[in-house]
Coordinates of C-alpha atoms in Angstrom, one line a residue:
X23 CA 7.3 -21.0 15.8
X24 CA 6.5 -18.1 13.2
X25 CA 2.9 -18.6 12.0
X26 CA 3.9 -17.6 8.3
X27 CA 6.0 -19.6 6.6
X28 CA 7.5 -18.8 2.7
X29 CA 6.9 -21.7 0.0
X30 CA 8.9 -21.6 -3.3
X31 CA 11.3 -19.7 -3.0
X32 CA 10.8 -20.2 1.3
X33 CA 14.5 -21.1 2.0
X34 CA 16.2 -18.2 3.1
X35 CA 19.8 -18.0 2.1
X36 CA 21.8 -18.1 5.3
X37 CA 21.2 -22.4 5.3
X38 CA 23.2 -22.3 1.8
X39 CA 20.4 -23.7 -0.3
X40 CA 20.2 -21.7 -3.4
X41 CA 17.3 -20.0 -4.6
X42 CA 15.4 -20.6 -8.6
X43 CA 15.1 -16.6 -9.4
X44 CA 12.5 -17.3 -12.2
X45 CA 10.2 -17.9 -8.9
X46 CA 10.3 -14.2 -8.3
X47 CA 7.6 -13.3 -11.4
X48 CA 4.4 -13.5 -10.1
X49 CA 2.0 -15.3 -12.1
X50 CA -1.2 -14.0 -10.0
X51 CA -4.2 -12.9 -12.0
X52 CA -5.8 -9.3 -11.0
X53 CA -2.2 -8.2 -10.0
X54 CA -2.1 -4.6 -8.8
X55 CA -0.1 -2.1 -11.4
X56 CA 3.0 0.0 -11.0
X57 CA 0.9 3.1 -10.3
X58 CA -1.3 1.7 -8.0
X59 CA 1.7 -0.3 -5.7
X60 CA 3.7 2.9 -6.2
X61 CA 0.6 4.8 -4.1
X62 CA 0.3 2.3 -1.6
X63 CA 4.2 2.1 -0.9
X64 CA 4.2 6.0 -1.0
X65 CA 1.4 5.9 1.4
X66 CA 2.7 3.5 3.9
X67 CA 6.4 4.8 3.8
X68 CA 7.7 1.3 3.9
X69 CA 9.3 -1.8 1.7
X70 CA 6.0 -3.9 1.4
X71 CA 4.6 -6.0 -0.7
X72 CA 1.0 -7.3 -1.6
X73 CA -0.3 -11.1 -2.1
X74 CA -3.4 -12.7 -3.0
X75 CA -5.8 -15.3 -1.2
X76 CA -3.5 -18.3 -2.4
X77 CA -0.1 -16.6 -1.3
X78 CA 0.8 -15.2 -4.6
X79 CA 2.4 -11.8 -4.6
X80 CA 0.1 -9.3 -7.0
X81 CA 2.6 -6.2 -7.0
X82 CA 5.2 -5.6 -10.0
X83 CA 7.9 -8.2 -8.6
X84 CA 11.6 -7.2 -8.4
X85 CA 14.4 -9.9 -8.1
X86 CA 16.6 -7.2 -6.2
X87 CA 13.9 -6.3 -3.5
X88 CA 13.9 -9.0 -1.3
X89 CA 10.5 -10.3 -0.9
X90 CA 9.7 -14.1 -1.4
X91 CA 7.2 -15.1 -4.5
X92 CA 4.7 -16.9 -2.2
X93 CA 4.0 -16.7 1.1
X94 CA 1.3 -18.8 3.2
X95 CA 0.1 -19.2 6.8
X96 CA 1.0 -22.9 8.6
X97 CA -2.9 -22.4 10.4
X98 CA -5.2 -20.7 8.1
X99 CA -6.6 -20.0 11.5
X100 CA -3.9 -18.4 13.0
X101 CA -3.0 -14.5 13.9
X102 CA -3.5 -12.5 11.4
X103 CA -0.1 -10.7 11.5
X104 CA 3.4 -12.2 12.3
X105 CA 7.1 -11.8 11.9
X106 CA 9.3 -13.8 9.3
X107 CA 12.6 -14.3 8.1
X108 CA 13.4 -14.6 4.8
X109 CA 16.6 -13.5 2.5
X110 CA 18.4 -13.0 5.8
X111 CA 15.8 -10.1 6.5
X112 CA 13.0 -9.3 9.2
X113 CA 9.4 -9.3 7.5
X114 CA 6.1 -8.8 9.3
X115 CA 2.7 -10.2 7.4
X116 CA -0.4 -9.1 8.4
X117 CA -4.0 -8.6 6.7
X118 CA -4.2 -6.7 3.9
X119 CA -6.0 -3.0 5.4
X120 CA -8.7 -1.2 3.7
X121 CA -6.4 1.1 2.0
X122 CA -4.5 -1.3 -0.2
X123 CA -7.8 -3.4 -1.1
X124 CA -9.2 -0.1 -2.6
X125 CA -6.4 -0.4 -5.3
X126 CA -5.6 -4.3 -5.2
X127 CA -8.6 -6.0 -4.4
X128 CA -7.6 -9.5 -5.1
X129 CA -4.8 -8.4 -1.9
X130 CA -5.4 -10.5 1.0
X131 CA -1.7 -10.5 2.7
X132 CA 0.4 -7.3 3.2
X133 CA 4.6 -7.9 4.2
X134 CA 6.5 -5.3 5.1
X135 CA 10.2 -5.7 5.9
X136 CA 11.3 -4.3 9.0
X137 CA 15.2 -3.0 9.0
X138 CA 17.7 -2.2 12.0
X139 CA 16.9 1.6 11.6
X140 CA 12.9 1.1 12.3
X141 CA 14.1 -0.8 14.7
X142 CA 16.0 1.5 16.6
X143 CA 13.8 4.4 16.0
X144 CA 10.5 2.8 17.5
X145 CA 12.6 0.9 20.0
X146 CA 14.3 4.1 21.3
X147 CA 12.2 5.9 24.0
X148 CA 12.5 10.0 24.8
X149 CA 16.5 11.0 24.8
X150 CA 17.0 7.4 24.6
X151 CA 18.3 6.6 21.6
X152 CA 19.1 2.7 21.0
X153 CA 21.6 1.9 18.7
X154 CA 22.0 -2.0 17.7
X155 CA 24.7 -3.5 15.5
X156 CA 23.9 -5.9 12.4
X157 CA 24.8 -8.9 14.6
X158 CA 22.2 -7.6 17.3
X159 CA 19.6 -6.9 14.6
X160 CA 19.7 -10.7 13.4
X161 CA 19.9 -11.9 16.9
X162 CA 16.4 -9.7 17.5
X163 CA 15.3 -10.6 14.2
X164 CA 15.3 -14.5 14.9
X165 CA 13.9 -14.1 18.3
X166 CA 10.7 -12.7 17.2
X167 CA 10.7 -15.9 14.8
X168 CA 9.8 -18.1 17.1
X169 CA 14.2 -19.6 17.5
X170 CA 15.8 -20.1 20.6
X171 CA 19.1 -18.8 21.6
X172 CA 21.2 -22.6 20.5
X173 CA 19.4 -22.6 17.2
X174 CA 20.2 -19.1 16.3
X175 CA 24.0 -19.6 17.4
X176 CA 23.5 -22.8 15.1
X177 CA 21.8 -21.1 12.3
X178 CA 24.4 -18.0 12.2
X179 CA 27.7 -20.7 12.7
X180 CA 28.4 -18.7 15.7
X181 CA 29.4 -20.2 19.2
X182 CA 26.6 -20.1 21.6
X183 CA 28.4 -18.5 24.5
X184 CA 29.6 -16.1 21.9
X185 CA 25.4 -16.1 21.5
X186 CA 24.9 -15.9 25.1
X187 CA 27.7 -12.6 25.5
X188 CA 25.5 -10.7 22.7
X189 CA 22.1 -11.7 24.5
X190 CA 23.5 -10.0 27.6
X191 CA 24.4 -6.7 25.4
X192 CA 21.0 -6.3 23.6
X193 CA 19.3 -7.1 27.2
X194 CA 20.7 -4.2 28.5
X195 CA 20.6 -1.9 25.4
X196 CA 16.2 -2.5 25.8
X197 CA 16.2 -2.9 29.5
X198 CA 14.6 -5.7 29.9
X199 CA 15.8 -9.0 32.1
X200 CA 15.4 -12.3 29.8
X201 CA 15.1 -13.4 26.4
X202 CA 10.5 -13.4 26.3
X203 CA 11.3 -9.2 27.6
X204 CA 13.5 -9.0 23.8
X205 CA 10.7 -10.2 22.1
X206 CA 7.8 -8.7 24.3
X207 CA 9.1 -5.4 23.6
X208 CA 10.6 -5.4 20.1
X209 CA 7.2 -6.9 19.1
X210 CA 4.8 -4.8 21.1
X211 CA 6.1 -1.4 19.7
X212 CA 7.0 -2.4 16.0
X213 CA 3.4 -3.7 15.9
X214 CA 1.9 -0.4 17.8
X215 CA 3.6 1.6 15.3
X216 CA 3.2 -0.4 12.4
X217 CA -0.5 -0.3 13.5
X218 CA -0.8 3.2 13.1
X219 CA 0.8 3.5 10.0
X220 CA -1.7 0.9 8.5
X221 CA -4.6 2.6 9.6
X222 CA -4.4 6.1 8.9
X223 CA -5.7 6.4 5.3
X224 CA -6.7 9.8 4.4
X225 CA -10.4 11.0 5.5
X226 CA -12.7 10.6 8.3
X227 CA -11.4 8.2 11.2
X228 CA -7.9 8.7 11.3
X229 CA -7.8 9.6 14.9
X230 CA -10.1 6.6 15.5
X231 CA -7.5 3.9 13.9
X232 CA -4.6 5.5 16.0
X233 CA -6.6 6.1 18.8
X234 CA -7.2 1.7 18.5
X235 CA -3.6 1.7 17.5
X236 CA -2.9 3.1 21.3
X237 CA -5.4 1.2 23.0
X238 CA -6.8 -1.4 21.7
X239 CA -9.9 -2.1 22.4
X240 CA -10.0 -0.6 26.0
X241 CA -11.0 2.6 24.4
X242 CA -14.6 2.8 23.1
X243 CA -15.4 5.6 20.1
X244 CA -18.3 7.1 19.1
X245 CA -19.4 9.6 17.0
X246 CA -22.7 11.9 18.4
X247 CA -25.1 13.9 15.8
X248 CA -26.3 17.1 17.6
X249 CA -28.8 19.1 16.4
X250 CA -26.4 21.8 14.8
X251 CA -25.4 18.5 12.6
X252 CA -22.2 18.7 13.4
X253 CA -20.6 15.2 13.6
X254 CA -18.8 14.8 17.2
X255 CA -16.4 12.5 17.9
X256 CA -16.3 11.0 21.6
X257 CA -14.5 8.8 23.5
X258 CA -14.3 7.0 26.9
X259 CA -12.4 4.9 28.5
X260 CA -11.4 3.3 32.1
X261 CA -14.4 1.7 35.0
X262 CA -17.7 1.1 32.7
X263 CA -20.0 2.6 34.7
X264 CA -17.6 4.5 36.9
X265 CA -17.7 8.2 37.8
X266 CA -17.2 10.4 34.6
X267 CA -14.8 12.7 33.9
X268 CA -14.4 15.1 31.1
X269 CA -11.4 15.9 29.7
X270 CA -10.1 18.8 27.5
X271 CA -6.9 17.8 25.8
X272 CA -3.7 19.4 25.3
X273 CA -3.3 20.6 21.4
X274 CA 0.0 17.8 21.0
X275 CA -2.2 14.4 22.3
X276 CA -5.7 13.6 23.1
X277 CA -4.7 11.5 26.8
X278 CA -2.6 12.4 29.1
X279 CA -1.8 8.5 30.1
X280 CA -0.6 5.4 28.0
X281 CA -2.7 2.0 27.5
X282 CA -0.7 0.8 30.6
X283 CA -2.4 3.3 32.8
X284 CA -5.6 2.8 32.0
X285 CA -6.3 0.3 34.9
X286 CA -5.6 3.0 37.5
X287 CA -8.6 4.8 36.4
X288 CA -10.6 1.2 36.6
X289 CA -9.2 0.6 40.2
X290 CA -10.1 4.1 41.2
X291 CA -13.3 3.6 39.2
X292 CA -13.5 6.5 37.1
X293 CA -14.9 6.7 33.1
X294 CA -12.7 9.5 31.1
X295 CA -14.7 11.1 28.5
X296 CA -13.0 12.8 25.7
X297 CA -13.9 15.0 23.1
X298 CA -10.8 15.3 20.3
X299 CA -11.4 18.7 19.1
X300 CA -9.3 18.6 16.2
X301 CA -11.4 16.6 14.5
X302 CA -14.6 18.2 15.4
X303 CA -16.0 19.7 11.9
X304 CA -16.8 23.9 12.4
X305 CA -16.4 26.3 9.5
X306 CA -15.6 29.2 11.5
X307 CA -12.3 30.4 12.6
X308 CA -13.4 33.2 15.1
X309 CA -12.2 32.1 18.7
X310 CA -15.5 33.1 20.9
X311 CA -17.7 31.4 18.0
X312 CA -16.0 28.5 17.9
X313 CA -15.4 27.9 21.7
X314 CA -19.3 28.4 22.2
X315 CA -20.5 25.9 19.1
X316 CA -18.4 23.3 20.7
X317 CA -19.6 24.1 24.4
X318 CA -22.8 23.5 22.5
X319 CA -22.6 20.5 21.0
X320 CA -20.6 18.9 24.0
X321 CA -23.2 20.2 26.3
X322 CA -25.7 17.7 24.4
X323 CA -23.9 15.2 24.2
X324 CA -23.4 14.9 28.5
X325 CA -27.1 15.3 29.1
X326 CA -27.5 12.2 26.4
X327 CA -24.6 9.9 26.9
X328 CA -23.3 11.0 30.5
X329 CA -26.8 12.8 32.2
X330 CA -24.4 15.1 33.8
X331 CA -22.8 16.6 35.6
X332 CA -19.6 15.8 35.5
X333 CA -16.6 16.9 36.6
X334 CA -14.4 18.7 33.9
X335 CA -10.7 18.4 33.8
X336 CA -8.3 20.4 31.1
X337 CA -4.7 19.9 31.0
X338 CA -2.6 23.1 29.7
X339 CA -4.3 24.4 26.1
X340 CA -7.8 22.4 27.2
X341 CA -8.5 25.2 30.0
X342 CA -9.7 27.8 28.0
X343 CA -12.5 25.5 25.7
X344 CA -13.1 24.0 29.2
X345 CA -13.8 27.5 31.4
X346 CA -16.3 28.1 28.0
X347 CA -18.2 24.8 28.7
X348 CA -18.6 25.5 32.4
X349 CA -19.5 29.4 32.1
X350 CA -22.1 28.3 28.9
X351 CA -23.8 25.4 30.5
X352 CA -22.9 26.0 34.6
X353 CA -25.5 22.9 34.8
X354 CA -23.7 20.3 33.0
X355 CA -20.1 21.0 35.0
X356 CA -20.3 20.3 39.0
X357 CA -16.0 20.7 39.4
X358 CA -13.5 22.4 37.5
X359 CA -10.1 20.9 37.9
X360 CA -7.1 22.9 35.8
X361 CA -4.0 20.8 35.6
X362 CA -0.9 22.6 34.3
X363 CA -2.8 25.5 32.7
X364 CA -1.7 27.8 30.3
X365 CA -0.2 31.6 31.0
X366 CA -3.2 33.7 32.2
X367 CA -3.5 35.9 28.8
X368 CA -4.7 39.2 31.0
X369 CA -1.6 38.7 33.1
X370 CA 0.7 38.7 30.3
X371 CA -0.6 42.1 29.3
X372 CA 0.5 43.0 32.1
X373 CA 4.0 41.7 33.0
X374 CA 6.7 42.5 30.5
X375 CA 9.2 39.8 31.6
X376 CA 8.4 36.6 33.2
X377 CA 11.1 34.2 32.4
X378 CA 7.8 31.5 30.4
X379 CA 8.1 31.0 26.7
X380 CA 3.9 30.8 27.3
X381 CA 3.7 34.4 28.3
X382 CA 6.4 35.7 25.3
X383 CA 4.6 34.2 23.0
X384 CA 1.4 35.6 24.0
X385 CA 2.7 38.9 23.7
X386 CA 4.6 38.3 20.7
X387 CA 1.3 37.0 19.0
X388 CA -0.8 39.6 19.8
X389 CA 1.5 42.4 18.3
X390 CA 2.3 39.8 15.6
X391 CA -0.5 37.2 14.4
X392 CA 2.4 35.8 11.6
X393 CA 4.1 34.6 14.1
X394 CA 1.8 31.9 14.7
X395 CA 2.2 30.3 11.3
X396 CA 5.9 30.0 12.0
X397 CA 5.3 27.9 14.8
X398 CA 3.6 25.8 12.9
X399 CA 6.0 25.0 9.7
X400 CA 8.4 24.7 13.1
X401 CA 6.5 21.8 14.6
X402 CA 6.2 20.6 10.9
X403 CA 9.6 19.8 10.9
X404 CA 10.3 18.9 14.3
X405 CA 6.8 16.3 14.9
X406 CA 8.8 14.1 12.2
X407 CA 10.5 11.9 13.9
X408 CA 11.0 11.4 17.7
X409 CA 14.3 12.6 17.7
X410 CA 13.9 16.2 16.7
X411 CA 10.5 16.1 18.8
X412 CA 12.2 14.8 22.1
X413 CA 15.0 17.4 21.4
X414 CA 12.6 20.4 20.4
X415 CA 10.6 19.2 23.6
X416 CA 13.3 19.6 26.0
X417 CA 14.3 22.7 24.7
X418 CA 10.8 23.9 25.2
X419 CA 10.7 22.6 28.6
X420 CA 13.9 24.3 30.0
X421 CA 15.2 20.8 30.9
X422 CA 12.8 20.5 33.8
X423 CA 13.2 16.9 35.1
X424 CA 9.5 16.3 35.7
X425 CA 8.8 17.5 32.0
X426 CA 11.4 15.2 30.8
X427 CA 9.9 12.1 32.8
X428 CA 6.8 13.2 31.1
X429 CA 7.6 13.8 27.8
X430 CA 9.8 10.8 28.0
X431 CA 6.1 8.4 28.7
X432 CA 4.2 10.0 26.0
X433 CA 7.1 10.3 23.1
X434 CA 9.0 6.7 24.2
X435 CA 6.4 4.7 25.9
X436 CA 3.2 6.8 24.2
X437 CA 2.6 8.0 20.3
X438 CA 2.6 11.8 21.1
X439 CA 5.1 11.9 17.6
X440 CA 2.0 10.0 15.4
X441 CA -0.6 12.4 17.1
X442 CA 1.0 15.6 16.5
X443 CA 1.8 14.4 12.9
X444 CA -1.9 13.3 12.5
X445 CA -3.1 16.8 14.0
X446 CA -0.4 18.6 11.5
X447 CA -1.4 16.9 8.5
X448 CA -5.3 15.9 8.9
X449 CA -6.3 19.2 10.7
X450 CA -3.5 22.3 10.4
X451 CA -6.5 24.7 10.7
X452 CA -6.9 23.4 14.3
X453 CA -3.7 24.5 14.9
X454 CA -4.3 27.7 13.9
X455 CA -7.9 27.9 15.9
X456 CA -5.7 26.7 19.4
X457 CA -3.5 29.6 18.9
X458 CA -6.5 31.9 18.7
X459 CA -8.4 30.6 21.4
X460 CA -4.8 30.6 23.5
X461 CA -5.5 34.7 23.7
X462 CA -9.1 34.2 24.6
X463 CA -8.7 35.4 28.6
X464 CA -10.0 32.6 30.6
X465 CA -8.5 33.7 33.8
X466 CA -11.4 36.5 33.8
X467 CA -14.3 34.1 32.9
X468 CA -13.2 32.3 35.6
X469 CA -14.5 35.3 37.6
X470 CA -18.1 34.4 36.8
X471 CA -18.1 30.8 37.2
X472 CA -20.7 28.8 39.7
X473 CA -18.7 25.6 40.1
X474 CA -15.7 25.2 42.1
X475 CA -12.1 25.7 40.1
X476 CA -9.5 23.4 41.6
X477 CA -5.6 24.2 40.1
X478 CA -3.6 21.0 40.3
X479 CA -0.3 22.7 39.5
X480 CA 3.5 21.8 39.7
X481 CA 5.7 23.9 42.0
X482 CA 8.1 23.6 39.2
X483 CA 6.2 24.8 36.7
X484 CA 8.5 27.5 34.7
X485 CA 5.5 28.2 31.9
X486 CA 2.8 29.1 34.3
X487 CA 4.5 30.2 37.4
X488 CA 2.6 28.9 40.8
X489 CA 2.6 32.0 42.0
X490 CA -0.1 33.0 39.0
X491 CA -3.1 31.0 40.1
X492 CA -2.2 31.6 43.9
X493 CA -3.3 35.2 42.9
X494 CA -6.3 34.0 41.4
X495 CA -7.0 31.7 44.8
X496 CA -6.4 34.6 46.8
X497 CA -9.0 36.9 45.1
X498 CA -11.5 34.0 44.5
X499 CA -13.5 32.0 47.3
X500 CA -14.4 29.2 44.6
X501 CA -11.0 29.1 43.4
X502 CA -8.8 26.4 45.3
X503 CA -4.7 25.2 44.2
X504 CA -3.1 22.1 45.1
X505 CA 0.6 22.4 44.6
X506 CA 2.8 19.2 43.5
X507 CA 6.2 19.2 44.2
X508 CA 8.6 19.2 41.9
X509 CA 5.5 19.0 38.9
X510 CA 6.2 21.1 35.5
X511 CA 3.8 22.2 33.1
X512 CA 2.8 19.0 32.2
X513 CA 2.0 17.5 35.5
X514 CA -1.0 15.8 34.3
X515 CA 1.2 13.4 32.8
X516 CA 4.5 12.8 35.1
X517 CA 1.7 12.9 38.2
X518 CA -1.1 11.2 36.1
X519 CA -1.4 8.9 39.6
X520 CA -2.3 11.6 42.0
X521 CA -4.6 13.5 39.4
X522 CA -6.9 10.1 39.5
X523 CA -6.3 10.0 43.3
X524 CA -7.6 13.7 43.4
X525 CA -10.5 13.0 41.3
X526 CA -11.3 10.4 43.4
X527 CA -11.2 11.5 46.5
X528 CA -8.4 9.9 47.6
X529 CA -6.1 11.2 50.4
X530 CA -2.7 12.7 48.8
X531 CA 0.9 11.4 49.5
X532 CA 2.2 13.5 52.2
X533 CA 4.4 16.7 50.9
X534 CA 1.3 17.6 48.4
X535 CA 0.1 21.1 49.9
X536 CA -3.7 22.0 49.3

């Protein structure tokens, strides 16, 4: 049973009881104006609507928009978000956030109605769009109120085998086996991304509330003050008190894994430590600076936090920020472990033709720097919905069916569209600073290095061909390569199980090559 339940004008229309409009003008002292509601709504990108301590609704009301007058909890107790029906539509109520109380701040409740196209969009997972009809909608709809399948076939005059026929259809349109999967996953992701929408208000934090939005509370966040005062943000999650590992993230998302994963890396018993770059504060734009007042401040904040030293790990755009750290502060790093690592830039100098978008755009950059703010108004456009991103994505990826699988956990299981959105509209300079540090030529630093540099690389990786850091194996004694099968470029993710079993030590499946 729904914990929220609608009084006055609580009745919703489908049981033919008629509804007294004049209930629709809210009486509620301290209501919030047009201007302010108007913000809010613009902010959150959604129908909503705002209500006080006693269940009154604050904002300018509006007969036509379909939100009750009143609205209450059954247990004052209770969760603090839910999912309704009322007017024949899907609402979900949930405590007001911070960024509505700053203009309403009588607010207590916010209800936001949830339509079949949100639905299908959050719902649908990497080239997997899902498409529901009205019928299916209202059959999902009353599911996640707390009805069971004879009531809703009651409720909607329908037969119930007719009922049963349509349960069948939306089972397999979400791939999921009974009736609890329908509402375990309809819920779970509406809420995930309603969560993130909630939480990012604009200023410091942003990538904190999504990051929570992700993963709850399995992932701890900190923020470290070094002594060049620059405020850095830190995270960890997996084993508390496990082995650490360092990570250096990809420019589109800060993990490599979903919340689902994270109990591989408590079973293996390791501690990831992450630094999200994009939100570290720096003034400069010059590539060498910048990579060295971040080796810096990290470098602190292992011998406080961690004691060091860890292992470091970079997936893809991470190597060359992570080959800084280890060449700057050799005493810090004990393992180098590059997973799906970018074009070597000296190499693309070079060789004219290679067949990787990586290396023409390297070249194509360094004749013409423009070219990188292109790229960006392109990934404007395509990080706005998953859609364009999956399709973009592929494109990018030639198709390759380990790329896919990956892209395909971090776009429809993951929120790789909500980071690179965040990233895009919080940071764009960072953007701009990953493109620079792209041509910074971390396949020669990696000449100089004292730790051991392990490649975890895909055989099947068309951006950085395997045959690139082979070379640097064969001219390097502390340079080692284990090749995956079938892996792409982003191997960290679609083999995110055997990169923990390489960190720790575990034997590989047989087929992985050392």
């Amino acid at each position: 049973m729904s914990q929220y339940v609608e009084v006055i004008t609580s009745v919703p229309k489908h049981l033919g009881i008629s509804i007294d409009k004049s209930d629709w003008i809210s009486t509620a002292e301290g209501g919030v104006s047009e201007e302010d509601f108007s913000r809010i709504k613009a902010r959150f990108g959604l129908p909503l609507a705002l209500y006080d301590k006693d269940g009154v609704r604050l904002d300018m009301a509006d007969e036509q928009d379909g939100f009750p007058a009143r609205v209450t909890a059954q247990d004052e107790q209770g969760p603090p978000a839910d999912f309704f029906e009322f007017d024949g539509r899907l609402h979900f109520a949930t405590v007001t956030p911070q960024e509505a109380l700053e203009a309403a701040r009588n607010a207590q409740t916010l209800v936001i109605r949830i339509d079949r196209e949100l639905i299908e969009e959050t719902v649908g997972g990497f080239q997997t769009p899902v498409k529901i009809t009205a019928g299916e909608f209202r059959l999902i709809s009353l599911l996640l109120t707390g009805h069971e399948l004879r009531d809703i076939a009651t409720l909607t005059g329908t037969a119930y085998e007719t009922k049963r026929k349509q349960l069948k259809t939306v089972l397999a349109k979400l791939q999921v086996s009974n009736q609890r999967g329908i509402v375990k996953t309809v819920s779970l992701v509406l809420l995930k991304h309603l969560s993130a929408r909630m939480m990012l208000d604009e200023g410091a934090g942003r990538e904190d509330a999504l990051a929570r939005a992700e993963f709850g509370d399995q992932i701890l966040r900190l923020r470290y003050t070094p002594a060049s005062g620059r405020k850095l943000p830190a995270w960890e999650i997996g084993a508390r008190g496990g082995r650490s590992i360092l990570y250096f993230h990809t420019w589109t998302s800060v993990l490599p894994f979903t919340a689902d994963e994270v109990a591989l890396l408590k079973e293996r018993g390791l501690r990831w430590h992450v630094v999200p770059r994009h939100f570290w504060p720096s003034a400069v734009r010059e590539p060498d600076i910048l990579m060295e007042q971040l080796a810096t401040d990290i470098t602190e904040y292992v011998k406080t936090y961690i004691g060091g030293p860890v292992t470091c790990v970079a997936n893809n755009s991470g190597t060359p920020w992570a080959v800084m750290l280890a060449r700057q502060a050799p005493e810090v790093i004990d393992r180098l472990v590059l997973s799906g690592c970018p074009f070597p830039p000296s190499r693309a100098l070079q060789v004219e033709k290679s067949g990787s978008w990586q290396h023409a755009f390297l070249r194509a950059t360094r004749k013409n720097p423009a070219i990188s703010r292109q790229v960006l108004k392109l990934f404007s456009r395509f990080g706005s919905t998953k859609k364009l991103l999956s399709t973009a994505y592929a494109r990018v990826y030639d198709d390759r069916p380990s790329d896919l699988a990956a892209l395909r956990k971090l776009i429809g299981e993951g929120m790789m569209a909500e980071w690179i959105n965040l990233f895009l509209s919080a940071a764009p300079e960072k953007f701009a600073d990953e493109l620079a540090v792209s041509r910074v030529h971390w396949d020669q630093l990696i000449r100089s290095l004292d730790c051991p540099v392990d490649f975890f690389h895909g055989t099947d990786d068309h951006m950085t061909p395997i045959e690139e850091v082979e070379a640097m194996e064969d001219e390097h004694d502390h340079v080692s390569v284990t090749a995956i099968p079938d892996g792409g470029h982003m191997v960290a993710v679609s083999h995110f199980k055997d990169l923990v079993d390489f960190l720790a030590g575990r034997r590989l499946p047989a087929g992985l090559a050392c």
